[in-house]
Each structure stands twice: as C-alpha cells, then as structure tokens.
Coordinates of C-alpha atoms and ligand atoms in Angstrom, one line a residue:
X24 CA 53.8 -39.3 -5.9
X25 CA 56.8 -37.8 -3.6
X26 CA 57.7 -39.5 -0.2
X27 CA 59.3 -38.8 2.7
X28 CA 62.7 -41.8 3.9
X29 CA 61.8 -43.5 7.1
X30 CA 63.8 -45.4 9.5
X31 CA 61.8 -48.3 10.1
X32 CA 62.4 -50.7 13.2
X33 CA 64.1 -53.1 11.1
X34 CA 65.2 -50.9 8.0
X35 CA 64.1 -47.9 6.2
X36 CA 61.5 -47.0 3.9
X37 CA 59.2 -44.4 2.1
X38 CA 55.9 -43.2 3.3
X39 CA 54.2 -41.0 1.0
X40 CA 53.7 -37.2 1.7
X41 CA 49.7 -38.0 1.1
X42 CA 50.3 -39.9 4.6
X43 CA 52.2 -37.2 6.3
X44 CA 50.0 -34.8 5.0
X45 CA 47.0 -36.6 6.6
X46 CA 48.9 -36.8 9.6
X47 CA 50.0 -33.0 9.8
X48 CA 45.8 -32.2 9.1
X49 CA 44.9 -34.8 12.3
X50 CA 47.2 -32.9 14.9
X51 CA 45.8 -29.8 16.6
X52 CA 50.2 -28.9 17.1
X53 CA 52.8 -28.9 14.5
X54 CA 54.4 -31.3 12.9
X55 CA 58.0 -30.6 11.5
X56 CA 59.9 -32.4 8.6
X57 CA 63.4 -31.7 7.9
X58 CA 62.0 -28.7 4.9
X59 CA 59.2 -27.1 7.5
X60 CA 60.7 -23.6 9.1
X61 CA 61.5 -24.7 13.2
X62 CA 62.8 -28.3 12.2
X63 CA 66.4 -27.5 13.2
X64 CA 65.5 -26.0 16.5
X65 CA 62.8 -28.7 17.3
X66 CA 65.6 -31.5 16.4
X67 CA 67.6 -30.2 19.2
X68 CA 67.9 -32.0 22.9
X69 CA 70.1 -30.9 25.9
X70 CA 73.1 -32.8 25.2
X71 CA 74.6 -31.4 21.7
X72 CA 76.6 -33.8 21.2
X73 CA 73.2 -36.2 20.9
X74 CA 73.0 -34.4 17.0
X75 CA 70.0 -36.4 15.2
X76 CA 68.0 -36.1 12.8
X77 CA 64.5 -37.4 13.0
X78 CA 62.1 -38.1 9.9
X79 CA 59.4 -36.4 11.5
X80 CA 58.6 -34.5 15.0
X81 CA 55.4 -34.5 16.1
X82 CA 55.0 -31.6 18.7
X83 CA 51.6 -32.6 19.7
X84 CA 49.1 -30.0 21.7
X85 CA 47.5 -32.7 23.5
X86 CA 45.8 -36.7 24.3
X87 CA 44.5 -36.8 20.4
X88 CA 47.5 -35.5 19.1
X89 CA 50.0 -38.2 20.7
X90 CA 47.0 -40.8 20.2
X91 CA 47.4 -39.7 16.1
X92 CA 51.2 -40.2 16.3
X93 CA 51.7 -43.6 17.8
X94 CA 49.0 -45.2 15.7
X95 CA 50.9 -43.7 13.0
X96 CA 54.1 -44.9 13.8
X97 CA 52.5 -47.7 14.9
X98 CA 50.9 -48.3 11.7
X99 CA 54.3 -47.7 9.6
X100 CA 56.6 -49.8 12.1
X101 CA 58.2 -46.3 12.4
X102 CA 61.6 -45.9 14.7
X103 CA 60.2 -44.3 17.8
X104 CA 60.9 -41.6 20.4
X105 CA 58.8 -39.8 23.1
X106 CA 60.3 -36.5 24.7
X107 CA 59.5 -35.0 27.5
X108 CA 61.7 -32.5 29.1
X109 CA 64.9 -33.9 26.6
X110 CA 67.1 -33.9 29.1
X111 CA 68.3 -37.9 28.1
X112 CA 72.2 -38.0 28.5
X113 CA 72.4 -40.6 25.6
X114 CA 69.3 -39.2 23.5
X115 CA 66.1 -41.1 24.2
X116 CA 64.4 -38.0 23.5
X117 CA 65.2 -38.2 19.5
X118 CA 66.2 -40.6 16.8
X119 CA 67.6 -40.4 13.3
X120 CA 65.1 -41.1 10.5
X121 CA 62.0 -42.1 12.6
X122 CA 59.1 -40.4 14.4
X123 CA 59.4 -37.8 17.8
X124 CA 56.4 -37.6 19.7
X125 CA 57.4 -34.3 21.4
X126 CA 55.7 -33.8 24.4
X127 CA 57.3 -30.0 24.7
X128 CA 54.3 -28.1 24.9
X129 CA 52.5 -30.2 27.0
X130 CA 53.0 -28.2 30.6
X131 CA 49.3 -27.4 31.8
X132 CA 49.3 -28.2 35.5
X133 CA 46.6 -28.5 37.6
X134 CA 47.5 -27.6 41.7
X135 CA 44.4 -29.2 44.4
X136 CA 45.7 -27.4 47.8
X137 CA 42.9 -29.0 49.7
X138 CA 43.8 -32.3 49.1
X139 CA 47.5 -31.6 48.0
X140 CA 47.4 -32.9 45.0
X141 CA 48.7 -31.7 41.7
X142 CA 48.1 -32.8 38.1
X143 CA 50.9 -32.2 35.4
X144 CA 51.0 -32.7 31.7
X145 CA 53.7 -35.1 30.7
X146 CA 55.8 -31.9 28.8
X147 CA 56.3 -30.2 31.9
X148 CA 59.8 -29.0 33.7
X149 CA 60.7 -29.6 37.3
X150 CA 60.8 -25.6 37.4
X151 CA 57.2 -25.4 36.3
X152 CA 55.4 -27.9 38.0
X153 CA 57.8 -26.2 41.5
X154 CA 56.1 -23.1 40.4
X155 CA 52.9 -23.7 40.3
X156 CA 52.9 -25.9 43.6
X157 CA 55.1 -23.3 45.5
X158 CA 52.1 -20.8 44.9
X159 CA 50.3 -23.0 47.6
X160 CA 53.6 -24.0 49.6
X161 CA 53.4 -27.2 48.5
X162 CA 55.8 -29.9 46.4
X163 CA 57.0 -33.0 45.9
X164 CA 60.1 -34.9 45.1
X165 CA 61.9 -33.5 42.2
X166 CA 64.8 -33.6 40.2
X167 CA 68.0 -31.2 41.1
X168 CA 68.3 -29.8 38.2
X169 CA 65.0 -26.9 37.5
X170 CA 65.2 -27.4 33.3
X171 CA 64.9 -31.3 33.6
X172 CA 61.5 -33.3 32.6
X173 CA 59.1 -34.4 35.1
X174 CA 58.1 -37.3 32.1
X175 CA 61.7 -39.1 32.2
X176 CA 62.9 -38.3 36.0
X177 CA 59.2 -39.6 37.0
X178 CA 59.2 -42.8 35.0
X179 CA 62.6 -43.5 35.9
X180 CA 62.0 -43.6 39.9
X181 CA 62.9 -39.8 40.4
X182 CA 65.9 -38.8 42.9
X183 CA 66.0 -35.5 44.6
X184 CA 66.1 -33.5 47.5
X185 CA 63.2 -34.2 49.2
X186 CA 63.8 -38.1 48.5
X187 CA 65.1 -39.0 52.1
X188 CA 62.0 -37.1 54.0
X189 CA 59.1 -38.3 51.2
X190 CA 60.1 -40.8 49.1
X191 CA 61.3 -41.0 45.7
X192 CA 59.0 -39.4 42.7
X193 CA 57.2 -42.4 42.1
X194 CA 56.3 -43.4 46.1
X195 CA 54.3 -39.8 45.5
X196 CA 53.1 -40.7 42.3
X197 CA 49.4 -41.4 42.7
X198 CA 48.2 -41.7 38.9
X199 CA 49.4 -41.8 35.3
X200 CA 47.3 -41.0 32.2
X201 CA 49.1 -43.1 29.5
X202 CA 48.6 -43.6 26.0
X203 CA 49.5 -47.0 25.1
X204 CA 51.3 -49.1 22.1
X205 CA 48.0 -49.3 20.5
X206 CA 46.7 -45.9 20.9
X207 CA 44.3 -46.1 23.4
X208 CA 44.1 -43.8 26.7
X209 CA 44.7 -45.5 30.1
X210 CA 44.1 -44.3 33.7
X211 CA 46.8 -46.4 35.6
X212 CA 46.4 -45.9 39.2
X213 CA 46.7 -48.8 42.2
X214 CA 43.2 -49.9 41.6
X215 CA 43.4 -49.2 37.6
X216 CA 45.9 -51.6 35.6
X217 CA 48.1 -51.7 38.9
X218 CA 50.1 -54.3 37.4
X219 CA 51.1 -51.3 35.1
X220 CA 51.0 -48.7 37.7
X221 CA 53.8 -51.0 39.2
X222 CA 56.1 -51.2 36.3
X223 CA 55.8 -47.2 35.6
X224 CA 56.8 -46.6 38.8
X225 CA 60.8 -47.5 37.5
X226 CA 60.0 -48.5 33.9
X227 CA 60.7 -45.9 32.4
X228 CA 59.3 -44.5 29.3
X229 CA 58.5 -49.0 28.6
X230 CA 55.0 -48.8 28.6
X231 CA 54.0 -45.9 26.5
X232 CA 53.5 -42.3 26.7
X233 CA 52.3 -40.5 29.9
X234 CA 50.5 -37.9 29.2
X235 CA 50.0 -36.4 32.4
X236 CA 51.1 -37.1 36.4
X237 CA 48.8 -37.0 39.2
X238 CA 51.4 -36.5 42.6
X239 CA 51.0 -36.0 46.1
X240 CA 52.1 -33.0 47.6
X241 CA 53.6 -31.8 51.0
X242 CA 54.1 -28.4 52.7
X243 CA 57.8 -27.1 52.0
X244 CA 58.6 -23.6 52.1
X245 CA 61.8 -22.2 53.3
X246 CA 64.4 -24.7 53.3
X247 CA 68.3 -25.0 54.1
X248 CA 70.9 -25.5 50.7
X249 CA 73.9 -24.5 49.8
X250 CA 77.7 -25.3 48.8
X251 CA 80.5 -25.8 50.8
X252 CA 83.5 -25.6 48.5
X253 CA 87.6 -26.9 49.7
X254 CA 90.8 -26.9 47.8
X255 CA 91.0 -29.7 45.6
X256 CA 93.9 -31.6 47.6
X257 CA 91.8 -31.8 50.8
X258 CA 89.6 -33.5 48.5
X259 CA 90.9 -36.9 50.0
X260 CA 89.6 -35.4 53.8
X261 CA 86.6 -33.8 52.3
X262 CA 85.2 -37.0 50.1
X263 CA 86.2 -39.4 53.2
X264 CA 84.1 -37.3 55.7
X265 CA 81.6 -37.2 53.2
X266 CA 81.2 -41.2 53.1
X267 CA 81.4 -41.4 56.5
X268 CA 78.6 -38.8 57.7
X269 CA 75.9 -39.5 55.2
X270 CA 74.6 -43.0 56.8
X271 CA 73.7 -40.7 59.6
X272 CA 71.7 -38.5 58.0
X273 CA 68.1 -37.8 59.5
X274 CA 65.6 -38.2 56.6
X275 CA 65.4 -34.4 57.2
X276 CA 68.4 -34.1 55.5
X277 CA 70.2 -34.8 51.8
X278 CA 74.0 -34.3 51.1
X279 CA 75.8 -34.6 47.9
X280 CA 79.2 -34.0 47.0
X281 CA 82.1 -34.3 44.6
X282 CA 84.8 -32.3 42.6
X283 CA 83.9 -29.6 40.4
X284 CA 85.2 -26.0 39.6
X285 CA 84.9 -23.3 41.8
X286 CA 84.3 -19.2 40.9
X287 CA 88.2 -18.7 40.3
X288 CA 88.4 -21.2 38.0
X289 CA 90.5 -23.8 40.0
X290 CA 89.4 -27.6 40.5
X291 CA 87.4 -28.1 44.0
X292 CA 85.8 -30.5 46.5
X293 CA 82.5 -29.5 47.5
X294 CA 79.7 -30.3 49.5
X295 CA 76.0 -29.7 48.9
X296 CA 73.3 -29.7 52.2
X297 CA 70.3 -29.4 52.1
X298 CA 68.1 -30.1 54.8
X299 CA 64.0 -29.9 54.6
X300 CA 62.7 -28.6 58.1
X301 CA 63.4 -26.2 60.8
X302 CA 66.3 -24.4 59.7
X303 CA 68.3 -24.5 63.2
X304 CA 68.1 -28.3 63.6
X305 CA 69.6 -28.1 59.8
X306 CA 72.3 -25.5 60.9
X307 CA 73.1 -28.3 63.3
X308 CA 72.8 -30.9 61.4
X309 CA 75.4 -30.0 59.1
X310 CA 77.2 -28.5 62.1
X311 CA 79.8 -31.8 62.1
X312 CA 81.1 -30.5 58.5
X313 CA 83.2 -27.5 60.0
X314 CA 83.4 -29.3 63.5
X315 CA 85.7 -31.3 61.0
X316 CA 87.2 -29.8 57.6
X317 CA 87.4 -26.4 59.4
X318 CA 86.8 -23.3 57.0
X319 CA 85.7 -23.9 53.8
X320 CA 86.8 -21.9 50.5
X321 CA 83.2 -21.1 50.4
X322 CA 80.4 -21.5 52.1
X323 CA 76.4 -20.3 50.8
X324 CA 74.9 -22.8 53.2
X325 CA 71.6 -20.6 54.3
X326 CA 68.4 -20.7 54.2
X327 CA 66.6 -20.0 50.4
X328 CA 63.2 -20.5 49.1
X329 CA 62.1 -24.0 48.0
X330 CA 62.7 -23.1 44.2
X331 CA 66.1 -21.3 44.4
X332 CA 67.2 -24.8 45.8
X333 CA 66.0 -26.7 43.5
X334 CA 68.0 -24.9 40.5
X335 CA 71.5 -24.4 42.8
X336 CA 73.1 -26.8 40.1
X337 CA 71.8 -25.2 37.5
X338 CA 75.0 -23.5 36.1
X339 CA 76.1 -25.4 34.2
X340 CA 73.8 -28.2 33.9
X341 CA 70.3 -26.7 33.2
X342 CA 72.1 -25.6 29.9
X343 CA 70.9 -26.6 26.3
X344 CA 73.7 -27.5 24.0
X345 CA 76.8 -28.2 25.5
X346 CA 78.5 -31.2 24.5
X347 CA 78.1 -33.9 27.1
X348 CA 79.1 -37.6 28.3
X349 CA 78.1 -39.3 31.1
X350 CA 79.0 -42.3 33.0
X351 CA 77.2 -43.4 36.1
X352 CA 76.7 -46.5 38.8
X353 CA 75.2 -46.7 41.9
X354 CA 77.6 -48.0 45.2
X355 CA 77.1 -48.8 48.7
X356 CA 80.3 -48.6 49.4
X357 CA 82.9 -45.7 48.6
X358 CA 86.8 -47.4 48.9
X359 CA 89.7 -45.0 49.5
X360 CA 91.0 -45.8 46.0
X361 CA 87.8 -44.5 44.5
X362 CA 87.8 -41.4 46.5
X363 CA 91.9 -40.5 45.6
X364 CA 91.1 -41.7 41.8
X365 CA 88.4 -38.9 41.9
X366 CA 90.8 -36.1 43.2
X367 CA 93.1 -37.2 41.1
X368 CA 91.2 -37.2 37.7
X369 CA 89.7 -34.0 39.0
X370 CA 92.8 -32.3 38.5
X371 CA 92.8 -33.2 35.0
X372 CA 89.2 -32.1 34.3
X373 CA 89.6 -30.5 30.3
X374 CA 86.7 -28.1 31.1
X375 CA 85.6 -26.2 33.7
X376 CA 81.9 -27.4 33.9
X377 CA 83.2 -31.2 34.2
X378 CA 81.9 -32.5 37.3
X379 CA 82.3 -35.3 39.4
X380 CA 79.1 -35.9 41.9
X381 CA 77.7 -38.2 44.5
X382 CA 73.5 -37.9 45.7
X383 CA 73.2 -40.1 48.7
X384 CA 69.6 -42.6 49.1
X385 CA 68.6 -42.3 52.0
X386 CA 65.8 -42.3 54.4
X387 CA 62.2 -43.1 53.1
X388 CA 62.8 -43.7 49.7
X389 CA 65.6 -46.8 51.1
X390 CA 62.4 -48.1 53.3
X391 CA 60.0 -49.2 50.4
X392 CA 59.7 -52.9 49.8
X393 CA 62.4 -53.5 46.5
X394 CA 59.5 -55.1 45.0
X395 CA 56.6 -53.3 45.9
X396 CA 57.8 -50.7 42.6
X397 CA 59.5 -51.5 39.6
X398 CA 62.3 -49.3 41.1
X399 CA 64.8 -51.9 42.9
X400 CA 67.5 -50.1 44.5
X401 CA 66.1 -49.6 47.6
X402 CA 68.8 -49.4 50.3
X403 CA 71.4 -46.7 51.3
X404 CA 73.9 -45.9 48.6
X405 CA 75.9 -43.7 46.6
X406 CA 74.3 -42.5 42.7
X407 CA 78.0 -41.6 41.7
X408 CA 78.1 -39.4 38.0
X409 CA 80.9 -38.8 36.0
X410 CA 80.6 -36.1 33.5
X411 CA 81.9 -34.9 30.9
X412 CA 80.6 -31.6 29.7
X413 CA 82.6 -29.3 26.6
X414 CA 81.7 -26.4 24.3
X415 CA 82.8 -27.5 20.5
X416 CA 82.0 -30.8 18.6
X417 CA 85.7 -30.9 17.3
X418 CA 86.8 -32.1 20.9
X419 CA 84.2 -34.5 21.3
X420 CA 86.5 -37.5 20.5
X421 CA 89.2 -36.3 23.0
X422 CA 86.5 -35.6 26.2
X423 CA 84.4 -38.8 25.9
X424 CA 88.2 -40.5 25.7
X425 CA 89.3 -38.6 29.1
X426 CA 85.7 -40.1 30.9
X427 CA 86.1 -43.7 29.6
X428 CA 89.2 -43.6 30.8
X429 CA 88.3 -42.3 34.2
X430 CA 85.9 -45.1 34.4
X431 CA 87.5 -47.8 33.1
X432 CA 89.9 -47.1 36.8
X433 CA 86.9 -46.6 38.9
X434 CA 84.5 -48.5 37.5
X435 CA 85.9 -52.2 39.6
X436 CA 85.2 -49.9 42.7
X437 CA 81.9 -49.4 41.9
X438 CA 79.0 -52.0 42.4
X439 CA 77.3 -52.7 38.7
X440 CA 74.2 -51.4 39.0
X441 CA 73.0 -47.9 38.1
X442 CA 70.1 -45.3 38.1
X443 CA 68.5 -46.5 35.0
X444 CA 67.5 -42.6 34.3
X445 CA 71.4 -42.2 34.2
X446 CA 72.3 -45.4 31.5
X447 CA 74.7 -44.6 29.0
X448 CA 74.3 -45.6 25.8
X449 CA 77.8 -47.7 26.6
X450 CA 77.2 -49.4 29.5
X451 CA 75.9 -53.4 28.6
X452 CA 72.6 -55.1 28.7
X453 CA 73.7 -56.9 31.7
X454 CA 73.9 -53.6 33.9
X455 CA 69.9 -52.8 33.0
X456 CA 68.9 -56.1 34.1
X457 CA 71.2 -56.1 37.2
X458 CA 69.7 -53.0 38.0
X459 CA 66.4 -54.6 38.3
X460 CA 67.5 -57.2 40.0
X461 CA 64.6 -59.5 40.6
X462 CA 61.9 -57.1 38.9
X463 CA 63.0 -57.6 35.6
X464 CA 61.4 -60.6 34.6
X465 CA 58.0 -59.1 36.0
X466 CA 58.8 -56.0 33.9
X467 CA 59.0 -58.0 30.7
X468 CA 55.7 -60.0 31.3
X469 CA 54.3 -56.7 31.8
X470 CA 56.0 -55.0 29.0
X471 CA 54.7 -58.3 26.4
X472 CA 51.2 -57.6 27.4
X473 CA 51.5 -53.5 26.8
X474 CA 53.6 -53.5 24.4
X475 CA 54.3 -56.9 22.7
X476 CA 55.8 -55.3 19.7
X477 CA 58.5 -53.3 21.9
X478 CA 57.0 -49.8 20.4
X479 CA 58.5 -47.8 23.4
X480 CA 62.3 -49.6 22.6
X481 CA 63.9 -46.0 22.7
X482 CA 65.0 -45.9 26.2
X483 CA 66.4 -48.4 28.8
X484 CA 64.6 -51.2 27.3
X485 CA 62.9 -54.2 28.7
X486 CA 62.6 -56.7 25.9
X487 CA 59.0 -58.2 26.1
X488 CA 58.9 -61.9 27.2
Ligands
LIG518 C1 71.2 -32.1 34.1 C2 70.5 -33.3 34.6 C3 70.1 -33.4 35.9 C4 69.4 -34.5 36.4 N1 69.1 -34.6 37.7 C5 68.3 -35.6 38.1 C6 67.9 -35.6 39.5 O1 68.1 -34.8 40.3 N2 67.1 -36.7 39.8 C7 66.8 -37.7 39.0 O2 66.1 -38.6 39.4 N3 67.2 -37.7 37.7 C8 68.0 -36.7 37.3 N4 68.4 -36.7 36.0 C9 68.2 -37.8 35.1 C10 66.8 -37.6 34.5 O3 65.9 -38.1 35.4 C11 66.7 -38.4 33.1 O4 67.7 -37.8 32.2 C12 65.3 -38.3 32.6 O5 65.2 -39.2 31.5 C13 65.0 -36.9 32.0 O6 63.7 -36.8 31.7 P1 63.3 -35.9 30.4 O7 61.8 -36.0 30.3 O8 63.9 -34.5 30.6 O9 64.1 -36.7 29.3 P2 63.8 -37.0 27.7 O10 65.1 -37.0 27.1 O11 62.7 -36.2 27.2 O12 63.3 -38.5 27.8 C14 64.1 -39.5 28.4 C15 63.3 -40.8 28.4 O13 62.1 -40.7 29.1 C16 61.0 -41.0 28.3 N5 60.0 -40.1 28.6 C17 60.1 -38.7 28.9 N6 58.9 -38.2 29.1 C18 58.0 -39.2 28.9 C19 56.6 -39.2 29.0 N7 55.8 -38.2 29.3 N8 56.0 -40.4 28.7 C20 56.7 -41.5 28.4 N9 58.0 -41.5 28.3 C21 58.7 -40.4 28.6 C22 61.5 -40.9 26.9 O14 60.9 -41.8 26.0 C23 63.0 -41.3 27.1 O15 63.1 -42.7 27.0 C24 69.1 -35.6 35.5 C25 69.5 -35.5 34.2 C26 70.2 -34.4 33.7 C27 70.6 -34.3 32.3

C-alpha cells in the first residue's frame, strides 16, 4: 500500500493514499498533492518569501467540503491551516507537510439593499465583496489594500477607511457561519453562541473556519483620497504635523502616513486623506495640511469612487510574490526620536516598494467598550508598519537584517502591543497576550470549549485553558 508523509501536530507520519483517495472522492473542489498538476501554483501565498510546502491542499467548493477536511485532519492529528484571501505576512495561510483548507474559491456574495445587509463567503477579496456592495452604493469597513481577505482582516478586528465613521469590521459584523474543531456547522450571531460571536470578533482564525460573513452595510459613494507626497528631509515637519493633527480628526475623516518612494524613484514623506462625506467639508478638512507644509511634491487628493480608494495602495502591496517582512506595533504616542529614526532609515530603504506607514484609530471604532469584543485596543493610536518588501530570494537574508535592525532602534519607542492581524512570526508570546490585555484569559476559556485540542493553532494563537 503507498502513502502520502504527514506533518502531524506533534511529528510526522504516513496516511495511506486509500485515505486521501476517499478524501479527494468526498470534496465537490480539488484536492492537490505535491504530484497533482496546479500543486505549485495552489502552494503559493502573497508573501514569496513564506515558500511551503503543504502535504495536502484542500480547495474546497463549499460548507461539506471544509466540513470533510477538518474532520480529516481532525481525525489524523494533521498540522493545520485555513486560507482565506493568503494575504498572512508570516504564512498562516499554509504550512509544510500538513493539511490547507483553502477557502480560495469560496467568494459567492449575497448583497440585501433593503435592509443593507450583505452575505460573503469566507474566500472572498476586499475588492469583491466592494464590488458587489458598490452596485447598491453601499459598504462597510474594509481593509486598504483591494487583493486582501475578508476571512483574516474580519477575524482579526478589521482596520480601514471607514473605521473612524463606522466602526471597525467586526462592530459591523452581524453573523458568522463557522465550521468548528469537530466539524459541525455553527450560526454565531449575538443571540447564537455569543460567547463565541465575542471571541471572533478579534480572535482571529481561533475558533474554526468561517465560512461565510453576514455585515452591515452603509451608503458611501463618492468619497475624498488621495496622496500628498514631500521630499524625504521635510519628513521630520511632515511626520510631526502628522502626529499632531490626527487627534483632531472628525470621524468623517482617516489619515495615514509615512515614508515610501515616490514616481521618480527618490525616498518620500507622504500623506494619505481620506475623508467619507461631503467632499467640501473634506477639502477643508485637510485644508490645515498646506495651511502648514506648503506645496507638496504631489498632490492626487480629489474626489474618486468608493473602490478606486480602496485599492490607492495597491502598487505595490496588492502584489503576489514579492519577497516580504514585516514588523509592526501599535502606539499612542509618536516621540521625536521615532519620527527622525524613520526618515532616517528611509533613506536607506534597499528597494523601492519598502514602506514605512502609520493608519491612525480613531473615532467610533476607539468608542466601543475594550471588552465588549475580543478586539482590545480600543483608544486613539498609531498601527505603525515597517516593511520590508524585495524581488529575489537570494537577498532575503540581507532585507529581513535591514528591518530587524530598524526595529530593534524603534521598537523602545513604541508601546508593545500590536494589531494581532499584523504579528510576526518574531515578535514573542508576551506581545499576543499584551495585546489582549484583559480579554485573553476569556479568549482561552472560550478557545478550550471550541477547540480544546488547539485545531485552529496556525495563527495568533490562544492556547486553550
Ligand atoms: C498588503 C496588506 C494590506 C493589509 N491591509 C490591512 C488593512 O487595511 N486593514 C486591516 O485590518 N488589515 C490589513 N492587513 C492585515 C490583514 O488583515 C491580515 O493579513 C489578514 O490575516 C489577511 O487575511 P487573509 O484572509 O487574506 O489571510 P490568510 O493568509 O488567508 O489567513 C490569515 C489568517 O486568518 C485565518 N483565516 C483567514 N480566512 C479565514 C476564514 N474564512 N475562517 C477562519 N480563519 C480564517 C487563517 O487561518 C490565518 O490564521 C493587510 C495585510 C496585507 C498583507
């Protein structure tokens, strides 16, 4: 009898190709081993330098197909991952040597315009689930980046620009179809497991695989966005102004910032608007930015449809396979030595797409209760992202040197906490449970009753207790 090797959770073994083959015969999608024509390209997650190879990839087609794969792994103590959009700076979306539940072809999407609602398989891209609400002027809080995953950003508390005027993700998350550790199908809601509904709405991918959305939905059509870009050494006068002008911010309004590349190729400090409402008081809004920095290198700040703002960062970061590292924390503070050790490193940057970038929280998604989600930063602060992004595998060793090293200096001015979407596979254990602060130990109950055997353990995990 021939078998396939398996990573186990605690070691590696054979399964036999009888049970693969019964597997394969259960799924109405595809499942891939390492021989089966596709394998290579199905492997593959945004970040190349994330290079794995799972035993199996199970690309299911729907509820029964993702059902099949976790009792399968379940049944094999297989090494676990769940993808959704793939867009997981340190991999969560694959493994080497254990089971993908690939969730890539999963995008149907249901829009209610009466009661602005909207339904979304758990597969589905920020761009497609824009698209088919923007058919009906409607949306809701989504990532800035079109290409990423509703699944992850949604699980993780989901930061965007519509976060300050409606909340993050989750406060417009209104139901989650889940299929859990033991294979059976849950409808989470506020009146249906809400201890559950409460831990997904931060947890993360913890609690088992969601297999579709139900969101609430708000009228947004035109909206202001844009770049302001400056010469990288105003990047002290830019960065400064920046930190002082976001805790004003009407909810209205988001601003990021940082140091990137502009068009000619030269290291820049930019600004990013946006501003969700009537496009004058926006104008306005922003009006402060010139009132101070005077002309800008560039400025696109205008008003665009809803879905050309949301993939303004796209270039270069909606692209699959580039090499990338990322380090990230959130602050409430930004110190002058921060702000001059960013300008400084930025005129170092070893590739134009590496990017240094600040999203602000503010407005309603600062004004829930820290405890009333599993999402515990609530309060006005800085999600600060340091990346690293290059073209050729043969400089990884040199690239992911230059960030550490950039961290290691700002890290002391930075607060120890982070986005939990935006762990890196090097920060320590400590930071995840700093992070969630007082919810953690509510999380782990949670997670012991769900998922006592810690299934779901390839993400930020919460260790069942
Ligand atoms: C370029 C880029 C831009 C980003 N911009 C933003 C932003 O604007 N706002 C923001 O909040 N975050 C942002 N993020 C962070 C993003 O939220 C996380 O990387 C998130 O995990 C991506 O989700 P995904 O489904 O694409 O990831 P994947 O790699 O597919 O999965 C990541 C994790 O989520 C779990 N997961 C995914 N889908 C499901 C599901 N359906 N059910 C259960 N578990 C699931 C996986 O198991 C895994 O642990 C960005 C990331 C990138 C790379």
């Amino acid at each position: 009898m021939s078998t396939l090797a398996v990573k186990l959770n605690g070691g590696t073994a054979d399964i036999s190709d009888a049970a693969v083959a019964e597997l394969r015969a259960s799924m109405r999608g595809t499942l891939f081993c390492a021989s089966d024509d596709g394998y290579d390209s199905a492997r593959r997650v945004w970040n190349a330098n994330i290079d794995r190879h799972p035993a199996l990839i199970a690309r299911c087609a729907g509820v029964s197909d993702v059902q099949q794969a976790i009792l399968f792994a379940h049944e094999h103590d297989l090494s676990l991952a769940v993808r959704g959009g793939g867009h997981s700076a340190p991999g969560y979306g694959t493994n080497d040597g254990g089971l993908v539940v690939d969730l890539s072809t999963m995008k149907g999407i249901r829009v209610d315009p009466v009661n602005r609602t909207a339904r979304a398989e758990g597969g589905a891209l920020w761009c497609d689930l824009d698209h088919e609400t923007q058919a009906f002027g409607l949306a809701t809080t989504g990532g800035t980046v079109s290409n990423t995953g509703i699944g992850g950003l949604t699980l993780g508390g989901g930061l965007g620009w519509l976060h300050g005027l409606h909340g993050l993700t989750i406060d417009n998350l209104l139901s989650v179809d889940l299929v859990a550790a033991d294979g059976s199908l849950l409808t989470v809601s506020d009146t249906e497991h809400p201890d559950l509904f409460w831990a997904l709405r931060g947890g993360g991918g913890n609690f088992g695989v969601a297999v579709s959305f139900e969101y609430k939905l708000h009228p947004v059509t035109t909206v202001l966005g844009g770049m302001l870009l400056y010469p990288l050494d105003r990047g002290g006068e830019v960065l400064r102004l920046y930190r002082d002008f976001c805790p004003d911010l009407p909810d209205e309004a988001g601003l990021a910032a940082g140091c990137l590349t502009g068009p000619d190729g030269t290291a820049v400090a930019g600004l990013i608007p946006a501003y969700t409402g009537d496009i004058d008081t926006g104008l306005k809004t922003f009006a402060r930015i010139e009132k101070e920095l005077g002309q800008p290198l560039l400025n696109t700040v205008g008003p665009m449809t809803y879905a050309a703002r949301q993939s303004l960062l796209d270039e270069p970061n909606a692209i699959h396979g580039l090499h990338r590292y990322w380090r990230s924390a959130f602050s409430e503070t930004l110190t002058d030595k921060f702000i001059d050790t960013l300008v400084e490193g930025a005129g170092n940057f070893g590739s134009p797409r590496d990017a240094f970038l600040l999203f602000y929280l503010n407005g309603a998604a600062t004004r829930v209760d820290p405890d009333a989600t599993a999402f515990a930063a609530r309060k006005p602060q800085w999600d600060f992202d340091a990346i690293g992004c290059w073209e050729n595998a043969d400089e990884s060793s040199e690239r992911i040197a230059w960030v550490r090293e950039l961290w290691q200096r700002v890290e002391p001015e930075l607060e120890g906490t982070v986005y939990l979407n935006h762990l890196s596979a090097d920060d320590l254990p400590e930071k995840l449970r700093a992070s969630y602060g007082s919810n953690y130990q509510r999380l782990q109950r949670i997670k012991a009753q769900y998922d006592p055997d810690n299934l779901f353990r390839h993400n930020a995990n919460i260790a069942p207790a």
